[in-house]
Short mmCIF file of C-alpha atoms in Angstrom, two decimals:
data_model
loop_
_atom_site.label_atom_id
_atom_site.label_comp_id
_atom_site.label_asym_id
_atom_site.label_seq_id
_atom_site.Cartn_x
_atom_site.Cartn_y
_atom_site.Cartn_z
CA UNK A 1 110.67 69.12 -39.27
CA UNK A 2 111.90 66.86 -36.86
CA UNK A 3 111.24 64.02 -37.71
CA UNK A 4 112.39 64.76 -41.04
CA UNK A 5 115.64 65.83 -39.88
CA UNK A 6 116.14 62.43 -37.99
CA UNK A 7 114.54 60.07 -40.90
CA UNK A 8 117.19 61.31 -43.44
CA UNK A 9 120.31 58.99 -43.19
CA UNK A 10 122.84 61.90 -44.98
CA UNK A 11 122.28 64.33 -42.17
CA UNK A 12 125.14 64.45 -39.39
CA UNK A 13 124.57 64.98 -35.85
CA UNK A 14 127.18 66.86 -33.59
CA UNK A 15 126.55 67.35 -29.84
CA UNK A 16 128.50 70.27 -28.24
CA UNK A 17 129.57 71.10 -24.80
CA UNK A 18 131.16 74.12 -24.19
CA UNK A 19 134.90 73.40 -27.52
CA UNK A 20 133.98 70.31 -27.19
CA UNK A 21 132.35 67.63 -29.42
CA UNK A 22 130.72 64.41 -28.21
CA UNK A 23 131.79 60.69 -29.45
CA UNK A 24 129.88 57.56 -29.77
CA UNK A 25 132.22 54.59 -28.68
CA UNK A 26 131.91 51.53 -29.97
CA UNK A 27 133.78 48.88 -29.06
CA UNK A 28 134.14 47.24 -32.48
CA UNK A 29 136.05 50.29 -33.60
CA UNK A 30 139.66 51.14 -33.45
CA UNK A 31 141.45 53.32 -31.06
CA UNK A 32 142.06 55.86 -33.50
CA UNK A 33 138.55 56.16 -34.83
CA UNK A 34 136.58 59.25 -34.14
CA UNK A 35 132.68 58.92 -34.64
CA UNK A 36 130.93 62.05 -34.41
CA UNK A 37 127.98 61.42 -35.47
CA UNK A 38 125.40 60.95 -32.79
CA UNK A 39 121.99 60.55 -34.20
CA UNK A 40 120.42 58.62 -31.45
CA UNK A 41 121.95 60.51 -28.63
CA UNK A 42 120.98 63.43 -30.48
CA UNK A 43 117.16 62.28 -30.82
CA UNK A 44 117.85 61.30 -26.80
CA UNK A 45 118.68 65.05 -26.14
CA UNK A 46 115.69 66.36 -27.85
CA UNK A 47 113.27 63.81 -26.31
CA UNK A 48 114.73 64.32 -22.84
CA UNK A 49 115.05 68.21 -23.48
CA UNK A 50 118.66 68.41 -22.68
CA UNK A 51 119.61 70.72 -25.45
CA UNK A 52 120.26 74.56 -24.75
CA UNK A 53 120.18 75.39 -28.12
CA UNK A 54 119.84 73.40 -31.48
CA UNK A 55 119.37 73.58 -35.23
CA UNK A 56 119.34 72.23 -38.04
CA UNK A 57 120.83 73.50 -41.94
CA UNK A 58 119.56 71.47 -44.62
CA UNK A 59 121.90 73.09 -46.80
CA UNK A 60 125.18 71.93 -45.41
CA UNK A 61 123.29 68.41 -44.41
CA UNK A 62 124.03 69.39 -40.29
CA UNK A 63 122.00 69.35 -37.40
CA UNK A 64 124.21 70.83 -34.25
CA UNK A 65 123.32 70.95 -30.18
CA UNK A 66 124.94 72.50 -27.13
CA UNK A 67 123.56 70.40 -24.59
CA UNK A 68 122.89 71.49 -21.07
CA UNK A 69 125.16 71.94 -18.45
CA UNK A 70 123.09 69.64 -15.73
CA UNK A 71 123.13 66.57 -18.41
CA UNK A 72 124.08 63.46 -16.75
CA UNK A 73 127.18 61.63 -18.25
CA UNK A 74 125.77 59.98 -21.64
CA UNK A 75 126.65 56.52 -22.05
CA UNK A 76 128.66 54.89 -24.51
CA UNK A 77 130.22 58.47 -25.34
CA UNK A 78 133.17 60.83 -24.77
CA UNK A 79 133.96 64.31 -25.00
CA UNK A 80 136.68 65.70 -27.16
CA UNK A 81 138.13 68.63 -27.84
CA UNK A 82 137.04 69.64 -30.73
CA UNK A 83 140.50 70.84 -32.22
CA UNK A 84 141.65 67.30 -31.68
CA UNK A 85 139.31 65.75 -34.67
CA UNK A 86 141.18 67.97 -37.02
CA UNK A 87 144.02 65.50 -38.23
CA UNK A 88 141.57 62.40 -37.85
CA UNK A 89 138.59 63.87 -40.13
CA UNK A 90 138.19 64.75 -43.65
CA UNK A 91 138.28 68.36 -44.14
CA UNK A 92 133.98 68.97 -44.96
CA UNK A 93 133.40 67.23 -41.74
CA UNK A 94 135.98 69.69 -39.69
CA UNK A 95 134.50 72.73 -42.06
CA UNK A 96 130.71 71.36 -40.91
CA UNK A 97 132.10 70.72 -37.34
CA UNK A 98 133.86 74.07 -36.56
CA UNK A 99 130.57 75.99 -38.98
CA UNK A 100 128.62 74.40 -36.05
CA UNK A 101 130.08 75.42 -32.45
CA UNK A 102 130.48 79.17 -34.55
CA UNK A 103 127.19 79.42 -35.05
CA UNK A 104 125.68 77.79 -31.70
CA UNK A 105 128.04 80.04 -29.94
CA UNK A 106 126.92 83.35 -32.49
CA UNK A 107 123.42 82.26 -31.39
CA UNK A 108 124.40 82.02 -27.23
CA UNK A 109 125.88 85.24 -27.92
CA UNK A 110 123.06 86.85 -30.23
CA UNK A 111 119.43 86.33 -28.29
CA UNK A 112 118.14 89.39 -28.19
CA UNK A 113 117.36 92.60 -30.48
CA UNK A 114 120.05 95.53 -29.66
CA UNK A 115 117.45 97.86 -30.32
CA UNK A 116 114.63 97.14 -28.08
CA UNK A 117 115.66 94.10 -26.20
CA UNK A 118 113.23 92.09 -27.34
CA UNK A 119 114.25 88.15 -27.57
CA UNK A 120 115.13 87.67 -31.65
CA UNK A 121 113.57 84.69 -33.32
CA UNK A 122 115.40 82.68 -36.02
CA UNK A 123 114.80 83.42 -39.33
CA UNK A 124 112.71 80.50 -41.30
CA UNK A 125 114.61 80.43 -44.24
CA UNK A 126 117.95 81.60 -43.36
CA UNK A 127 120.68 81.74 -40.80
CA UNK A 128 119.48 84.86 -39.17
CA UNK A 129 117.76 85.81 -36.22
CA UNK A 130 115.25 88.56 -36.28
CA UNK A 131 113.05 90.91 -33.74
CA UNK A 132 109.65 90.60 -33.87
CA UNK A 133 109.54 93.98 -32.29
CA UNK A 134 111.37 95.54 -34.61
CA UNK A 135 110.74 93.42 -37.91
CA UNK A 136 114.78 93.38 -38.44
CA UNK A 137 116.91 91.02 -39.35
#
């Protein structure tokens, strides 16, 4: 699945720390130009196992990571509030960008089953989690 997910030029990448969104400077662009997506950093991320959490919705063409706190400074990038990207971006990337941080921070705040305690796994086929214990969704 990975490697899927990082072969297919559509998908966007969007790192997250904390409201936050990381961008990819390049020095050939202009001031006022915000790039989001971070394919190679995010492949970096995954290789290096900085990520806290991550996934991937082939449906809305998104892959989104909150990375860890003890993650040296990345180079070549910047962190942003996310809020500011909202009068620079077209409005699916903002939907796809704010759809992301809700649902990493649904899934910080959603680990385990309320029932029996037992950690929740994600769903294969949709955005759910789901206790093994329990068979739930």
């Amino acid at each position: 699945m990975i490697k899927q997910l990082l072969e297919n030029e559509e998908t966007n990448f969007f790192i997250f720390y904390d409201n936050y969104i990381l961008t990819i400077l390049n020095q050939n662009s202009k001031d006022d130009e915000i790039n989001i997506n971070a394919k190679d950093v995010f492949k970096k991320c995954l290789e290096y196992h900085c990520a806290k959490d991550w996934f991937f919705l082939p449906e809305y063409n998104y892959a989104a990571m909150f990375i860890e706190d003890s993650t040296p400074p990345l180079k070549n990038t910047k962190w942003i509030q996310l809020r500011t990207i909202f009068h620079k971006k077209d409005i699916e990337t903002i939907q796809k960008t704010s759809h992301a941080l809700s649902l990493l921070n649904w899934r910080a705040q959603t680990r385990f089953c309320p029932k029996c305690g037992t950690p929740l796994s994600d769903h294969k086929s949709e955005t759910a989690r789901y206790c093994l214990n329990c068979n739930k969704n």
